Coordinates of C-alpha atoms in Angstrom, one line a residue:
M1053 CA 101.0 107.7 81.9
N1054 CA 104.1 105.6 81.3
P1055 CA 106.8 107.4 79.3
S1056 CA 107.1 106.6 75.6
W1057 CA 110.2 104.9 74.4
Q1058 CA 111.8 104.0 71.1
A1059 CA 114.5 101.5 70.0
R1060 CA 116.6 101.3 66.8
H1061 CA 119.0 98.7 65.5
N1062 CA 121.1 98.0 62.4
L1063 CA 121.6 101.7 61.8
T1064 CA 124.5 102.6 59.5
L1065 CA 126.7 105.6 60.3
G1066 CA 124.8 107.6 57.8
Q1067 CA 121.4 106.6 59.3
Y1068 CA 122.4 107.0 62.9
Q1069 CA 123.0 110.8 63.2
P1070 CA 119.8 111.9 61.4
E1071 CA 117.8 109.5 63.6
F1072 CA 119.6 110.8 66.7
D1073 CA 118.8 114.4 65.8
A1074 CA 115.1 113.6 65.1
L1075 CA 114.6 111.8 68.4
V1076 CA 116.3 114.4 70.5
G1077 CA 114.1 117.0 68.8
Q1078 CA 111.0 115.1 69.9
G1079 CA 112.2 115.2 73.6
F1080 CA 113.7 111.7 73.8
R1081 CA 116.8 111.0 75.8
L1082 CA 119.3 108.2 75.1
L1083 CA 119.2 105.3 77.6
D1084 CA 121.5 102.9 75.8
L1085 CA 124.0 103.2 72.9
N1086 CA 125.7 100.3 71.3
G1087 CA 128.2 100.7 68.5
Y1088 CA 129.1 97.4 66.7
S1089 CA 130.9 96.2 63.6
I1090 CA 129.5 93.9 60.9
N1091 CA 132.4 92.8 58.6
G1092 CA 134.4 96.0 59.4
V1093 CA 131.5 98.4 58.9
D1094 CA 130.1 100.2 62.0
H1095 CA 126.5 100.0 62.9
Y1096 CA 124.5 101.4 65.8
A1097 CA 121.6 100.3 68.1
T1098 CA 119.9 102.6 70.6
V1099 CA 117.2 102.8 73.2
W1100 CA 115.4 106.1 73.9
E1101 CA 112.8 107.3 76.4
Q1102 CA 110.6 110.4 76.2
S1103 CA 111.1 111.5 79.8
Q1104 CA 112.9 113.9 82.1
G1105 CA 116.3 112.8 83.3
P1106 CA 119.8 113.9 84.0
S1107 CA 121.9 115.7 81.5
W1108 CA 123.6 113.4 79.1
V1109 CA 126.3 113.3 76.4
A1110 CA 126.8 110.7 73.6
R1111 CA 129.7 110.3 71.3
H1112 CA 130.5 107.8 68.5
G1113 CA 133.1 107.0 66.0
L1114 CA 135.9 108.1 68.3
T1115 CA 139.5 106.9 67.9
S1116 CA 141.2 105.3 71.0
Q1117 CA 142.9 108.6 71.7
D1118 CA 139.7 110.6 71.4
H1119 CA 137.9 108.1 73.5
N1120 CA 140.5 108.3 76.2
S1121 CA 140.3 112.1 76.2
L1122 CA 136.6 111.9 77.2
F1123 CA 137.7 110.3 80.4
Q1124 CA 139.9 113.3 81.1
T1125 CA 137.3 115.9 80.6
L1126 CA 133.7 114.7 81.2
P1127 CA 134.2 113.3 84.8
A1128 CA 135.5 116.7 85.8
Q1129 CA 132.1 118.1 84.6
G1130 CA 130.2 115.6 86.8
F1131 CA 129.5 113.0 84.0
R1132 CA 129.8 109.2 84.4
P1133 CA 130.0 106.6 81.7
V1134 CA 126.8 104.4 81.6
S1135 CA 127.5 102.6 78.3
V1136 CA 130.8 102.1 76.4
S1137 CA 131.2 100.1 73.3
G1138 CA 134.2 99.4 71.1
Y1139 CA 133.9 98.2 67.5
D1140 CA 136.0 97.7 64.4
R1141 CA 136.0 100.1 61.4
A1142 CA 138.0 98.7 58.6
G1143 CA 140.4 97.1 61.0
Q1144 CA 140.8 100.1 63.3
P1145 CA 139.0 100.4 66.7
R1146 CA 136.4 103.0 67.2
F1147 CA 134.3 103.8 70.3
A1148 CA 130.8 105.0 71.2
S1149 CA 129.8 106.0 74.7
L1150 CA 126.9 107.4 76.7
W1151 CA 127.5 109.6 79.7
Q1152 CA 125.1 110.9 82.3
K1153 CA 125.5 113.7 84.8
I1154 CA 124.6 111.8 88.0
P1155 CA 126.2 111.3 91.4
G1156 CA 127.9 108.0 92.2
P1157 CA 130.8 106.2 93.7
A1158 CA 134.3 106.2 92.4
F1159 CA 134.8 104.6 89.0
E1160 CA 137.6 103.3 86.8
A1161 CA 137.6 102.5 83.1
R1162 CA 140.0 100.6 80.8
H1163 CA 140.0 99.7 77.1
G1164 CA 142.3 97.9 74.7
M1165 CA 142.7 95.0 77.1
T1166 CA 143.4 91.5 75.9
P1167 CA 141.3 88.7 77.5
E1168 CA 144.1 88.0 79.9
Q1169 CA 144.5 91.7 80.8
Y1170 CA 140.8 91.9 81.3
Q1171 CA 140.8 89.0 83.8
T1172 CA 143.8 90.6 85.6
A1173 CA 141.9 93.9 85.8
I1174 CA 138.9 92.2 87.3
D1175 CA 141.0 90.6 90.0
E1176 CA 142.8 93.8 90.8
F1177 CA 139.8 96.0 90.9
T1178 CA 137.8 93.5 93.0
A1179 CA 140.6 93.6 95.6
R1180 CA 140.1 97.3 95.7
G1181 CA 136.4 97.1 96.3
F1182 CA 135.3 97.8 92.7
R1183 CA 132.9 95.7 90.6
P1184 CA 132.4 95.7 86.8
V1185 CA 129.3 97.7 85.7
D1186 CA 129.8 97.8 81.9
L1187 CA 131.9 95.9 79.3
S1188 CA 132.4 95.7 75.6
C1189 CA 134.2 93.2 73.4
Y1190 CA 135.7 94.3 70.0
L1191 CA 138.4 93.6 67.5
D1192 CA 141.6 95.6 67.1
G1193 CA 143.6 94.5 64.1
G1194 CA 141.8 91.2 64.2
Q1195 CA 142.5 90.6 67.9
V1196 CA 139.9 90.5 70.7
R1197 CA 140.0 93.4 73.0
F1198 CA 137.9 94.4 76.1
A1199 CA 136.7 97.8 77.3
A1200 CA 135.1 97.9 80.8
V1201 CA 134.0 100.2 83.5
W1202 CA 134.2 99.4 87.3
D1203 CA 132.8 101.3 90.2
Q1204 CA 132.4 100.9 94.0
S1205 CA 128.7 100.6 94.1
L1206 CA 127.4 97.9 96.5
V1207 CA 125.3 95.0 95.4
P1208 CA 124.6 91.7 97.3
G1209 CA 126.6 89.8 94.7
W1210 CA 128.0 89.8 91.2
V1211 CA 129.6 87.4 88.7
A1212 CA 131.6 88.2 85.5
R1213 CA 132.4 85.7 82.9
H1214 CA 134.1 85.8 79.4
G1215 CA 135.2 83.4 76.7
L1216 CA 131.9 81.5 76.9
T1217 CA 130.6 79.5 73.9
S1218 CA 126.9 79.9 73.3
A1219 CA 126.2 76.6 75.1
D1220 CA 128.4 77.6 78.0
F1221 CA 126.8 81.0 78.3
Q1222 CA 123.3 79.3 78.4
T1223 CA 124.5 76.9 81.1
E1224 CA 125.9 79.7 83.2
F1225 CA 122.8 81.8 82.6
T1226 CA 120.6 79.0 83.8
R1227 CA 122.8 78.3 86.9
L1228 CA 123.1 81.9 88.0
T1229 CA 119.5 82.8 87.3
G1230 CA 118.5 79.9 89.6
Q1231 CA 120.7 81.5 92.3
G1232 CA 118.8 84.8 92.1
Y1233 CA 121.2 86.7 89.7
M1234 CA 120.0 88.8 86.8
L1235 CA 121.9 89.4 83.6
W1236 CA 123.3 93.0 83.7
R1237 CA 125.5 93.1 80.6
V1238 CA 126.1 90.7 77.7
N1239 CA 128.4 91.0 74.7
G1240 CA 129.0 88.7 71.8
Y1241 CA 132.3 88.6 69.9
E1242 CA 133.8 86.4 67.2
V1243 CA 137.0 84.4 67.4
S1244 CA 138.5 81.9 65.0
D1245 CA 136.4 79.0 66.0
G1246 CA 133.0 80.7 66.6
T1247 CA 131.1 83.1 68.8
R1248 CA 132.0 83.8 72.4
Y1249 CA 130.1 85.7 75.1
A1250 CA 131.2 87.9 78.0
A1251 CA 128.7 88.9 80.6
I1252 CA 128.0 90.4 84.0
W1253 CA 125.4 89.2 86.4
V1254 CA 124.2 90.9 89.6
K1255 CA 122.1 90.2 92.6
G1256 CA 119.7 93.0 93.7
P1257 CA 116.1 94.0 94.0
A1258 CA 113.6 91.6 92.4
V1259 CA 113.2 92.6 88.7
T1260 CA 110.9 91.1 86.0
W1261 CA 113.3 90.5 83.1
Q1262 CA 114.1 88.5 80.0
A1263 CA 117.2 88.0 77.9
R1264 CA 117.9 86.8 74.4
H1265 CA 121.2 86.0 72.6
G1266 CA 122.3 84.6 69.2
L1267 CA 119.4 86.2 67.3
S1268 CA 119.6 87.3 63.7
S1269 CA 118.3 90.7 62.8
A1270 CA 114.9 89.2 61.8
D1271 CA 114.7 87.1 64.9
H1272 CA 115.6 90.1 67.1
Q1273 CA 112.7 92.0 65.5
S1274 CA 110.3 89.1 66.2
A1275 CA 111.5 88.9 69.8
F1276 CA 111.2 92.6 70.1
D1277 CA 107.6 92.7 68.9
A1278 CA 106.6 89.7 71.1
L1279 CA 108.2 91.2 74.3
V1280 CA 106.9 94.7 73.7
A1281 CA 103.4 93.2 73.4
R1282 CA 103.9 91.7 76.9
G1283 CA 104.9 95.1 78.3
Y1284 CA 108.7 94.6 78.3
R1285 CA 111.1 97.4 77.5
L1286 CA 114.5 96.9 76.0
Q1287 CA 117.3 97.9 78.4
K1288 CA 120.5 96.8 76.8
I1289 CA 121.3 95.7 73.2
N1290 CA 124.5 94.3 71.8
G1291 CA 125.1 93.7 68.1
H1292 CA 128.1 91.7 66.9
T1293 CA 129.3 89.6 64.0
A1294 CA 128.7 85.9 64.0
G1295 CA 129.8 83.9 61.0
G1296 CA 129.8 87.0 58.9
Q1297 CA 126.2 87.8 59.8
T1298 CA 124.6 90.2 62.3
S1299 CA 123.7 88.7 65.7
Y1300 CA 122.0 90.3 68.6
A1301 CA 121.9 89.8 72.4
S1302 CA 119.5 91.8 74.5
I1303 CA 118.3 92.4 78.1
W1304 CA 114.7 93.4 78.8
N1305 CA 112.7 94.3 81.9
K1306 CA 109.1 95.1 82.6
P1307 CA 108.7 98.4 84.5
Y1308 CA 105.0 98.8 83.6
L1309 CA 102.0 96.8 82.6
S1310 CA 101.6 96.2 78.9
D1311 CA 99.3 98.2 76.7
D1312 CA 97.1 95.1 76.5
D1313 CA 97.0 94.9 80.3
E1314 CA 96.1 98.6 80.6
K1315 CA 93.4 98.3 77.9
F1316 CA 91.9 95.3 79.7
I1317 CA 91.8 97.1 83.0
R1318 CA 90.2 100.1 81.4
Q1319 CA 87.5 98.0 79.8
T1320 CA 86.9 96.0 82.9
V1321 CA 86.6 99.1 85.1
T1322 CA 84.4 101.1 82.7
T1323 CA 82.1 98.1 82.2
F1324 CA 81.7 98.0 86.0
L1325 CA 81.1 101.8 86.2
S1326 CA 78.5 101.7 83.5
A1327 CA 76.6 98.7 84.9
H1328 CA 76.2 100.5 88.3
R1329 CA 75.9 104.1 87.1
V1330 CA 79.0 105.1 88.9
P1331 CA 80.7 108.4 87.7
G1332 CA 84.3 107.6 88.7
A1333 CA 86.7 105.2 90.2
S1334 CA 90.3 105.1 91.4
L1335 CA 92.4 102.0 91.9
A1336 CA 95.9 100.9 92.8
L1337 CA 97.6 97.5 92.4
A1338 CA 100.7 96.1 94.0
D1339 CA 102.7 93.0 93.4
S1340 CA 105.3 91.7 95.9
E1341 CA 104.8 95.0 97.8
R1342 CA 105.7 97.0 94.8
L1343 CA 103.1 99.5 93.5
I1344 CA 102.9 98.6 89.9
F1345 CA 99.8 100.4 88.8
A1346 CA 97.6 103.4 89.9
R1347 CA 94.9 104.8 87.6
A1348 CA 91.7 106.8 87.8
Y1349 CA 88.7 106.5 85.5
G1350 CA 85.6 108.6 84.9
V1351 CA 84.6 111.9 86.5
A1352 CA 85.1 113.2 90.0
D1353 CA 82.1 115.6 89.8
P1354 CA 79.4 115.0 87.2
A1355 CA 78.4 118.6 87.5
T1356 CA 81.7 119.8 86.0
N1357 CA 82.9 116.6 84.3
A1358 CA 86.2 117.0 86.0
P1359 CA 88.1 113.8 85.6
V1360 CA 89.1 111.6 88.6
T1361 CA 92.8 111.7 89.4
T1362 CA 94.8 109.2 91.4
G1363 CA 95.6 111.9 94.0
Q1364 CA 91.9 112.5 94.9
L1365 CA 90.4 111.4 98.2
F1366 CA 87.4 109.1 98.6
R1367 CA 85.4 108.1 101.6
I1368 CA 86.5 104.5 102.3
A1369 CA 83.6 103.4 104.6
S1370 CA 84.3 100.2 106.5
V1371 CA 87.8 99.9 105.0
S1372 CA 88.5 102.2 108.0
K1373 CA 88.2 99.2 110.3
P1374 CA 91.7 97.7 109.5
L1375 CA 93.2 101.1 110.3
T1376 CA 91.6 101.0 113.7
A1377 CA 92.6 97.4 114.3
V1378 CA 96.2 98.1 113.5
A1379 CA 96.2 101.0 115.9
I1380 CA 94.9 98.7 118.6
F1381 CA 97.7 96.2 117.9
R1382 CA 100.3 99.0 118.0
L1383 CA 99.1 99.9 121.5
I1384 CA 99.2 96.2 122.5
E1385 CA 102.8 96.0 121.3
Q1386 CA 103.6 99.0 123.4
G1387 CA 102.3 97.3 126.4
R1388 CA 99.4 99.7 126.9
L1389 CA 96.6 97.3 126.1
T1390 CA 95.7 93.6 125.8
L1391 CA 93.1 91.8 123.9
N1392 CA 91.5 90.6 127.2
D1393 CA 91.2 94.0 128.7
R1394 CA 87.6 94.8 129.6
V1395 CA 86.0 97.9 128.1
F1396 CA 83.3 99.0 130.6
G1397 CA 82.9 98.9 134.4
T1398 CA 85.0 99.7 137.4
G1399 CA 88.7 99.3 136.6
A1400 CA 88.0 98.8 132.8
I1401 CA 89.5 101.0 130.1
L1402 CA 86.4 103.3 129.6
G1403 CA 85.3 102.7 133.2
T1404 CA 81.9 104.1 133.9
T1405 CA 82.4 107.2 131.8
Y1406 CA 79.5 106.4 129.5
G1407 CA 75.9 105.5 130.0
T1408 CA 73.8 104.9 133.1
R1409 CA 74.7 102.5 135.9
P1410 CA 74.0 99.9 136.7
Y1411 CA 74.9 98.6 133.3
G1412 CA 72.9 95.8 131.7
T1413 CA 73.9 92.1 132.1
N1414 CA 77.4 91.3 130.8
I1415 CA 78.2 94.8 129.6
D1416 CA 81.2 94.7 131.9
Q1417 CA 82.4 91.5 130.3
I1418 CA 83.0 93.0 126.9
R1419 CA 86.7 92.8 126.0
I1420 CA 88.8 94.5 123.3
Q1421 CA 88.9 91.2 121.4
D1422 CA 85.1 91.1 121.3
L1423 CA 84.9 94.6 119.8
L1424 CA 87.6 93.7 117.1
E1425 CA 85.8 90.4 116.2
H1426 CA 82.2 91.7 116.3
T1427 CA 81.4 89.4 119.2
S1428 CA 80.5 92.1 121.8
G1429 CA 77.0 90.6 122.3
W1430 CA 74.9 93.3 120.6
A1431 CA 73.0 92.2 117.5
H1432 CA 73.5 93.7 114.1
A1433 CA 69.9 95.0 114.2
Q1434 CA 70.9 97.0 117.3
D1435 CA 73.7 98.9 115.5
P1436 CA 73.0 102.6 116.1
M1437 CA 75.5 104.2 113.8
F1438 CA 73.1 105.1 111.0
D1439 CA 70.3 106.2 113.4
H1440 CA 69.9 109.0 116.0
L1441 CA 71.7 111.4 113.7
E1442 CA 71.0 114.2 116.1
L1443 CA 73.2 112.7 118.7
T1444 CA 76.9 113.4 119.1
Q1445 CA 79.3 110.4 119.4
R1446 CA 79.3 110.7 123.2
Q1447 CA 75.5 111.0 123.4
L1448 CA 75.1 107.9 121.1
I1449 CA 77.3 105.8 123.4
D1450 CA 75.4 107.1 126.4
W1451 CA 72.2 106.1 124.7
M1452 CA 73.4 102.5 123.9
L1453 CA 74.4 102.0 127.6
G1454 CA 71.5 103.9 129.0
R1455 CA 67.8 103.4 129.9
D1456 CA 64.6 104.9 128.8
A1457 CA 62.1 106.8 131.0
S1458 CA 60.7 103.5 132.3
G1459 CA 64.1 102.3 133.4
A1460 CA 64.4 99.6 130.7
L1461 CA 67.7 99.2 128.9
N1462 CA 67.9 100.9 125.5
A1463 CA 70.1 98.2 124.0
P1464 CA 70.5 95.1 126.2
L1465 CA 73.0 92.5 124.9
S1466 CA 71.5 89.8 122.7
H1467 CA 74.4 87.3 123.4
T1468 CA 77.0 86.6 125.9
P1469 CA 80.2 88.5 124.9
G1470 CA 82.6 86.4 122.9
T1471 CA 80.1 83.7 121.9
T1472 CA 78.3 85.0 118.7
F1473 CA 79.4 86.9 115.7
E1474 CA 77.2 89.8 114.6
Y1475 CA 78.7 92.6 112.5
L1476 CA 78.5 95.8 114.5
N1477 CA 79.9 99.2 113.5
F1478 CA 79.3 100.4 117.0
G1479 CA 82.0 98.1 118.3
Y1480 CA 84.6 99.9 116.3
C1481 CA 83.2 103.3 117.4
L1482 CA 84.0 102.1 120.9
L1483 CA 87.5 101.0 119.9
G1484 CA 88.0 104.6 118.7
R1485 CA 87.2 105.8 122.2
V1486 CA 89.5 103.2 123.7
I1487 CA 92.3 104.5 121.5
E1488 CA 91.6 108.1 122.7
T1489 CA 91.5 107.1 126.3
I1490 CA 94.8 105.2 126.1
T1491 CA 96.7 107.8 124.1
G1492 CA 95.1 111.0 125.3
L1493 CA 94.8 112.1 121.7
L1494 CA 91.8 112.5 119.4
Y1495 CA 91.2 109.3 117.4
E1496 CA 92.3 110.8 114.1
N1497 CA 95.6 112.1 115.6
A1498 CA 96.3 108.9 117.4
V1499 CA 95.9 106.8 114.2
R1500 CA 98.0 109.3 112.4
Q1501 CA 100.8 108.9 114.9
L1502 CA 100.5 105.1 115.5
V1503 CA 99.8 104.0 111.9
L1504 CA 99.9 106.5 109.1
A1505 CA 103.2 108.3 109.9
P1506 CA 105.1 105.0 110.2
C1507 CA 103.7 104.0 106.7
G1508 CA 104.7 107.3 105.2
I1509 CA 101.1 108.5 104.7
T1510 CA 100.4 112.3 105.1
D1511 CA 97.0 112.9 103.3
M1512 CA 94.4 110.7 105.0
H1513 CA 91.7 112.4 107.1
I1514 CA 88.3 111.9 108.8
A1515 CA 85.6 112.9 106.3
G1516 CA 83.2 115.7 106.7
D1517 CA 79.4 115.2 106.6
T1518 CA 78.3 117.8 104.1
L1519 CA 79.2 119.0 100.6
A1520 CA 80.5 122.2 102.2
D1521 CA 82.8 120.0 104.3
R1522 CA 84.4 118.4 101.2
R1523 CA 88.1 118.7 101.0
S1524 CA 89.7 120.5 98.0
N1525 CA 91.1 117.2 96.6
E1526 CA 88.1 115.1 97.4
V1527 CA 85.7 113.7 94.8
V1528 CA 81.9 114.5 94.8
Y1529 CA 79.6 111.6 95.8
T1530 CA 76.5 110.9 93.7
Q1531 CA 73.2 109.7 95.2
Q1532 CA 71.4 106.8 93.8
G1533 CA 69.0 105.7 96.6
S1534 CA 66.7 107.4 99.1
V1535 CA 69.5 108.4 101.4
G1536 CA 72.0 111.0 100.1
P1537 CA 75.7 111.0 100.7
Y1538 CA 75.6 114.4 102.5
G1539 CA 72.8 113.5 104.9
I1540 CA 74.8 111.0 107.0
R1541 CA 77.1 111.5 110.0
V1542 CA 80.3 110.3 108.4
S1543 CA 82.5 112.1 110.9
R1544 CA 80.8 110.3 113.8
M1545 CA 81.7 107.1 112.1
D1546 CA 85.5 107.8 112.4
A1547 CA 86.8 104.5 113.7
H1548 CA 84.5 102.3 111.8
G1549 CA 83.8 104.1 108.6
G1550 CA 85.0 107.7 108.6
W1551 CA 88.3 107.9 106.8
L1552 CA 89.2 109.5 103.5
A1553 CA 92.1 108.1 101.4
T1554 CA 93.5 107.5 98.0
P1555 CA 94.0 103.9 96.8
T1556 CA 97.8 104.4 96.7
D1557 CA 97.9 105.4 100.3
L1558 CA 95.7 102.5 101.3
L1559 CA 98.3 100.2 99.7
R1560 CA 101.1 102.1 101.5
F1561 CA 99.3 101.1 104.6
L1562 CA 98.6 97.5 103.5
V1563 CA 102.1 96.6 102.4
R1564 CA 103.3 97.5 105.9
V1565 CA 100.9 95.1 107.7
D1566 CA 100.7 92.3 105.1
G1567 CA 103.0 89.8 106.7
F1568 CA 105.3 89.7 103.7
T1569 CA 109.0 90.4 103.9
G1570 CA 109.7 92.9 101.0
K1571 CA 108.9 95.9 103.1
P1572 CA 109.2 95.9 106.9
D1573 CA 105.8 95.7 108.7
I1574 CA 104.9 98.1 111.4
L1575 CA 103.6 95.2 113.5
S1576 CA 105.5 92.1 114.6
A1577 CA 104.9 88.8 112.8
G1578 CA 103.1 87.5 115.9
S1579 CA 100.8 90.5 115.9
V1580 CA 100.0 90.2 112.2
A1581 CA 99.2 86.5 112.7
T1582 CA 97.0 87.2 115.7
M1583 CA 95.2 90.0 113.9
S1584 CA 94.6 87.7 110.9
T1585 CA 93.3 84.8 112.9
P1586 CA 89.5 84.4 112.5
T1587 CA 87.2 84.4 115.5
T1588 CA 86.0 81.0 116.7
A1589 CA 82.5 82.5 117.4
R1590 CA 79.8 81.6 114.9
T1591 CA 76.8 83.5 113.5
P1592 CA 73.4 83.2 115.2
S1593 CA 72.6 80.5 112.6
G1594 CA 75.7 78.5 113.6
D1595 CA 77.9 79.3 110.5
P1596 CA 81.6 80.1 110.7
T1597 CA 82.4 83.6 109.7
G1598 CA 86.1 84.1 108.7
Y1599 CA 86.1 87.5 110.3
A1600 CA 89.4 88.1 112.2
K1601 CA 90.3 91.3 114.0
G1602 CA 89.6 94.1 111.5
W1603 CA 89.9 91.8 108.5
I1604 CA 87.8 89.3 106.7
T1605 CA 89.8 86.1 105.9
N1606 CA 89.4 82.9 104.0
T1607 CA 91.1 79.5 104.0
A1608 CA 93.2 80.5 100.9
G1609 CA 95.2 82.9 103.1
N1610 CA 93.6 86.0 101.6
R1611 CA 92.4 88.9 103.8
W1612 CA 90.5 92.0 102.9
H1613 CA 87.8 94.5 104.0
D1614 CA 85.1 96.1 101.9
G1615 CA 82.6 98.8 102.8
D1616 CA 80.1 101.2 101.3
L1617 CA 78.0 104.2 102.3
P1618 CA 75.4 106.2 100.3
G1619 CA 77.5 107.6 97.5
T1620 CA 80.7 105.5 97.9
A1621 CA 82.1 102.0 97.9
A1622 CA 85.5 100.6 98.7
I1623 CA 87.5 97.5 98.9
L1624 CA 91.1 96.7 100.1
V1625 CA 92.6 93.2 99.4
R1626 CA 95.7 91.3 100.3
T1627 CA 96.1 88.0 98.6
N1628 CA 98.2 85.0 99.5
G1629 CA 99.8 85.3 96.0
H1630 CA 101.5 88.6 97.1
Q1631 CA 99.1 90.9 95.1
C1632 CA 97.3 93.7 96.9
W1633 CA 94.8 96.2 95.6
A1634 CA 92.4 99.0 96.5
V1635 CA 89.4 100.2 94.6
L1636 CA 87.4 103.3 95.5
V1637 CA 84.3 104.6 93.7
N1638 CA 82.1 107.7 94.1
S1639 CA 78.6 106.3 94.0
R1640 CA 76.7 103.3 95.3
D1641 CA 74.1 101.3 93.3
D1642 CA 71.5 101.0 96.0
A1643 CA 69.0 99.3 93.6
Q1644 CA 71.6 96.5 92.9
L1645 CA 73.7 96.7 96.1
D1646 CA 74.4 93.0 96.5
A1647 CA 75.4 92.7 92.9
M1648 CA 77.6 95.7 93.1
R1649 CA 79.4 94.4 96.2
T1650 CA 80.1 91.1 94.5
E1651 CA 81.3 92.8 91.3
I1652 CA 83.6 95.3 93.0
D1653 CA 85.2 92.3 94.7
N1654 CA 85.4 90.3 91.4
L1655 CA 86.7 93.3 89.5
M1656 CA 90.4 93.2 90.4
W1657 CA 90.5 89.4 90.6
T1658 CA 89.5 89.5 86.9
V1659 CA 92.4 91.9 86.3
V1660 CA 95.0 90.0 88.3
R1661 CA 94.2 86.7 86.4
H1662 CA 94.7 88.5 83.1
I1663 CA 98.2 89.7 83.9
T1664 CA 100.9 87.2 83.0
D1665 CA 104.1 89.2 83.6
W1666 CA 104.3 91.4 86.7
P1667 CA 106.3 94.6 86.2
A1668 CA 109.5 95.2 88.1
N1669 CA 108.9 98.9 88.9
D1670 CA 107.9 100.2 92.3
L1671 CA 105.8 103.4 91.9
F1672 CA 105.6 104.0 95.7

């Protein structure tokens, strides 16, 4: 679950320390500390999170001399300043600071600077390769002073401004946001003719964020409540005096989905599970190639009521086909294969290894592309993968290419290769044997080397057939129809339906072959485009199909694959809107199979349309 967090503002000196002690006692750690003055009286605002993190030290109410002493002692102990704020107590400067014991580049800090000295320091430190990472504006004897921290961390770009009126700040905010900058720090301070703002903007990874300024205490609380309801978390808060009243500026980001989003997802998934009598489900959702959500619901094993976890493996059925297709394209890019290579016959990839010669008409014309696009020429009704359970993989291929006792072909082609689309699991079984022949490895090991390892995946496997074959972190499958989940030859289905995976690992794979630019693909853009181009062949009734090479596509630019077996169902989706998801369940509603297939497809579309603000975090 997402870590709990707390925020406080408008705490007096007497309120701050008891609140500090109480939150520390509950296991919270301080993420941001802002000391500020309202008419010469110090106040405090804080942000806390209940999570593990680096060692930290916080100090407040320090004189300039005591504050300076911290910079002589804490860095030697491995601490770095992450937040420094100066404020006025009865006309005298005081300082509060938060330090964390974390590694990092060289840093420098200054305080007591006039605006002119602050600008000079920016120029000098910039020339030495430093950038400002924290700043504070405060009064010392009624005069504006700056405190700031610089370090040598690298970002694509940064901008620092000070002395901005509220209108100027908003203009600069709009301009820089439009150029891809995000607000990193903002401080308000009062001068003789009104409020001024100093701020730092940075360019970096895409982050979902919001900022507010010029808010009264009541308006800040209203904004707080509204943003929290949308899943935002307060990152930085700055209190200051404006016209004798308290004013707040704040920066927020959204690392997780909101509680409302999570509740909606939970209700949507549990409604689906109940409607189809499915014990458990696991799902993962990514936006812009960032994993933003992974959850499991229900039970992994109804016999024990053990809950499903996101780390448990599920059979993924025909979602295995994209893995096989990507392995084929990896071999094509290595120059070891082409889409036009023939599969059977003298000089072809598999040669005459299988079956009985002479082969039937046009068997030797089947190409790699035909197997990928389900246009090999065999009809769907001829698919043998759920029959002849007594045969090994080798024997099954021999049978498909062989003849009976009378000499008649067991499975003559129904169409000329490349002309007609008929979904055929057997075609992907053959692609598995092609991969083995080209690489000299077992199919599972070849895909692990060609596809999974480059994607950072280490826990995907070919499934076993029986309950005794179940892996230690695999769910149990529940039978609903006449065929049980442990009476089928799943291992024989390796290249078309045999893999085990978690939803998160499926997304690790998908974001590396999605054609988007956030994470580098393991295929070239040209290969991804070819793989995603639908076949021109039509169904026997003359309809276009949208099936590409291991993927189903539509004109909206989406591609996906779904699949199911007795006891399991799965779907993997990549949308043109840069969202991707995987859903895996541990039963199949055989009595309402068409409805279940439709609803497992609709499930995450319903969720995605509900989410209005996408989180910034990447859980990969």
